[in-house]
Amino acid sequence: MTMTHVDLSDSALIVVDFQNDFCPGGALAVPHGDHIYPVVQNLIDRFHNAGCLTVFTRDYHPPHHISFVSQGGPWPPHCVQGTPGFEFFPQLKIPPDASHFFKGFQEHVDAYSGFEGHLVADGHITQLSLAPWLRQHDIQTVYIAGLATDYCVRATTLDAIQANFETIVVINAIKGVNVHPRDSENALDEMKTQGAHFIEWAEDDG
Ligand code: VGL
Ligand code: ZN
C-alpha cells in the first residue's frame, strides 16, 4: 500500500534513534542504517508541513550503562551522553518545534522503547513519558520510522499498540541490526501479529 492524500490530523510521527552510533561508522552500526535517510526526511517534512507533531527519540546512555559489555550487557558502548555517537545523523533536518524524548539515561535500567523515553524540555529531562504526552496532544495514530527494526523500533511499536494507539510502521523508513539473520523478519511478524499496520511511504507524495 502506498500513501496518497493521507489524513494526518491526530497523527504523530515518531523517529526512533536515528543517531550516529546506529549508522555506518558508528559504535553499533545498523548495516545500511543511513539508507533510510531520504524517506525519513520526507516523512518529517510532510508531517511538519501538515502541522503534525514530529517526535524524536534518542538513546542517551551514561558511560557505564547496564546494556554495555563492560557491565555484562550485550552491546558495545553506544550513544553515550556528550559523545558524537549520541548526536543525530548529520543530514537530518529537524523541525524547530519537534519534540524530543531521551531513554536509557538511567545507569541500571535498560530501555529500548521510545515509550520509556522522557520528554526533554529546555535542555532538561522531565518526568513526562511518551504515551501521556501523546494523549495530552490528542494523538490517536502514530507513524514509526528509524533504527533498529529488531530492537528499538520493535519495542516502540509494541508499546504503541499496547497503549492503544493506531500504529503504522513505515517499512521503507526502518532498518534492522540482524545479529541473527532473521531477527528483523521475526520482529516484523511479531509487530503485525500484535496489530501493527505496515505502509511504504512514497517520497513524492507531497
Ligand atoms: C538500540 C541496541 C541498543 C536501538 C538501542 O535503538 O535499536 N539497539 N540500544
Ligand atoms: Zn542503547
PDB file of N, CA, C and O and ligand atoms in Angstrom, residues 17 22 28 59 61 65 67-68 75 78-79 103 110-112 152, ligand 2:
ATOM      1  N   ASP A  17      15.605   6.840  17.299  1.00  0.00           N
ATOM      2  CA  ASP A  17      17.056   6.624  17.440  1.00  0.00           C
ATOM      3  C   ASP A  17      17.864   6.764  16.143  1.00  0.00           C
ATOM      4  O   ASP A  17      18.753   5.941  15.886  1.00  0.00           O
ATOM      5  N   PHE A  22      24.220   4.417  15.452  1.00  0.00           N
ATOM      6  CA  PHE A  22      23.458   3.362  14.774  1.00  0.00           C
ATOM      7  C   PHE A  22      23.616   3.429  13.254  1.00  0.00           C
ATOM      8  O   PHE A  22      22.984   2.658  12.527  1.00  0.00           O
ATOM      9  N   LEU A  28      27.603   1.056  17.072  1.00  0.00           N
ATOM     10  CA  LEU A  28      26.658  -0.068  16.972  1.00  0.00           C
ATOM     11  C   LEU A  28      25.888   0.092  15.670  1.00  0.00           C
ATOM     12  O   LEU A  28      24.668   0.226  15.641  1.00  0.00           O
ATOM     13  N   ASP A  59      18.532   7.293  22.283  1.00  0.00           N
ATOM     14  CA  ASP A  59      19.305   6.633  23.325  1.00  0.00           C
ATOM     15  C   ASP A  59      20.220   7.690  23.935  1.00  0.00           C
ATOM     16  O   ASP A  59      20.918   8.411  23.188  1.00  0.00           O
ATOM     17  N   HIS A  61      22.708   7.261  26.809  1.00  0.00           N
ATOM     18  CA  HIS A  61      23.283   6.386  27.831  1.00  0.00           C
ATOM     19  C   HIS A  61      24.401   7.057  28.631  1.00  0.00           C
ATOM     20  O   HIS A  61      25.261   7.731  28.052  1.00  0.00           O
ATOM     21  N   HIS A  65      26.494   2.313  31.244  1.00  0.00           N
ATOM     22  CA  HIS A  65      25.109   1.825  31.169  1.00  0.00           C
ATOM     23  C   HIS A  65      25.057   0.298  31.242  1.00  0.00           C
ATOM     24  O   HIS A  65      25.939  -0.384  30.698  1.00  0.00           O
ATOM     25  N   SER A  67      23.476  -1.838  29.656  1.00  0.00           N
ATOM     26  CA  SER A  67      23.423  -2.595  28.398  1.00  0.00           C
ATOM     27  C   SER A  67      24.798  -2.758  27.748  1.00  0.00           C
ATOM     28  O   SER A  67      24.911  -3.400  26.706  1.00  0.00           O
ATOM     29  N   PHE A  68      25.839  -2.181  28.355  1.00  0.00           N
ATOM     30  CA  PHE A  68      27.173  -2.235  27.754  1.00  0.00           C
ATOM     31  C   PHE A  68      27.914  -3.499  28.205  1.00  0.00           C
ATOM     32  O   PHE A  68      27.763  -3.956  29.350  1.00  0.00           O
ATOM     33  N   TRP A  75      25.858  -5.023  24.475  1.00  0.00           N
ATOM     34  CA  TRP A  75      26.262  -4.077  23.446  1.00  0.00           C
ATOM     35  C   TRP A  75      27.580  -3.372  23.760  1.00  0.00           C
ATOM     36  O   TRP A  75      27.890  -3.126  24.921  1.00  0.00           O
ATOM     37  N   HIS A  78      27.564   2.753  23.323  1.00  0.00           N
ATOM     38  CA  HIS A  78      26.968   3.490  22.194  1.00  0.00           C
ATOM     39  C   HIS A  78      26.085   4.600  22.745  1.00  0.00           C
ATOM     40  O   HIS A  78      25.567   4.512  23.853  1.00  0.00           O
ATOM     41  N   CYS A  79      25.924   5.634  21.924  1.00  0.00           N
ATOM     42  CA  CYS A  79      25.041   6.762  22.266  1.00  0.00           C
ATOM     43  C   CYS A  79      25.310   7.276  23.673  1.00  0.00           C
ATOM     44  O   CYS A  79      24.369   7.542  24.450  1.00  0.00           O
ATOM     45  N   LYS A 103      15.927   8.262  26.301  1.00  0.00           N
ATOM     46  CA  LYS A 103      15.706   6.999  27.037  1.00  0.00           C
ATOM     47  C   LYS A 103      17.050   6.347  27.328  1.00  0.00           C
ATOM     48  O   LYS A 103      18.061   6.696  26.709  1.00  0.00           O
ATOM     49  N   ASP A 110      17.645  -0.678  31.466  1.00  0.00           N
ATOM     50  CA  ASP A 110      17.704  -0.710  30.010  1.00  0.00           C
ATOM     51  C   ASP A 110      16.375  -0.212  29.461  1.00  0.00           C
ATOM     52  O   ASP A 110      15.348  -0.343  30.106  1.00  0.00           O
ATOM     53  N   ALA A 111      16.424   0.372  28.291  1.00  0.00           N
ATOM     54  CA  ALA A 111      15.203   0.942  27.711  1.00  0.00           C
ATOM     55  C   ALA A 111      15.329   0.933  26.198  1.00  0.00           C
ATOM     56  O   ALA A 111      16.105   1.692  25.627  1.00  0.00           O
ATOM     57  N   TYR A 112      14.592   0.038  25.558  1.00  0.00           N
ATOM     58  CA  TYR A 112      14.591   0.002  24.096  1.00  0.00           C
ATOM     59  C   TYR A 112      13.467   0.851  23.514  1.00  0.00           C
ATOM     60  O   TYR A 112      13.599   1.435  22.446  1.00  0.00           O
ATOM     61  N   CYS A 152      14.790  -1.205  18.928  1.00  0.00           N
ATOM     62  CA  CYS A 152      14.014  -0.078  19.431  1.00  0.00           C
ATOM     63  C   CYS A 152      12.773   0.220  18.605  1.00  0.00           C
ATOM     64  O   CYS A 152      11.769   0.667  19.156  1.00  0.00           O
TER      65      CYS A 152
HETATM   66 ZN    ZN B   2      21.122   1.513  23.650  1.00  0.00          ZN
END
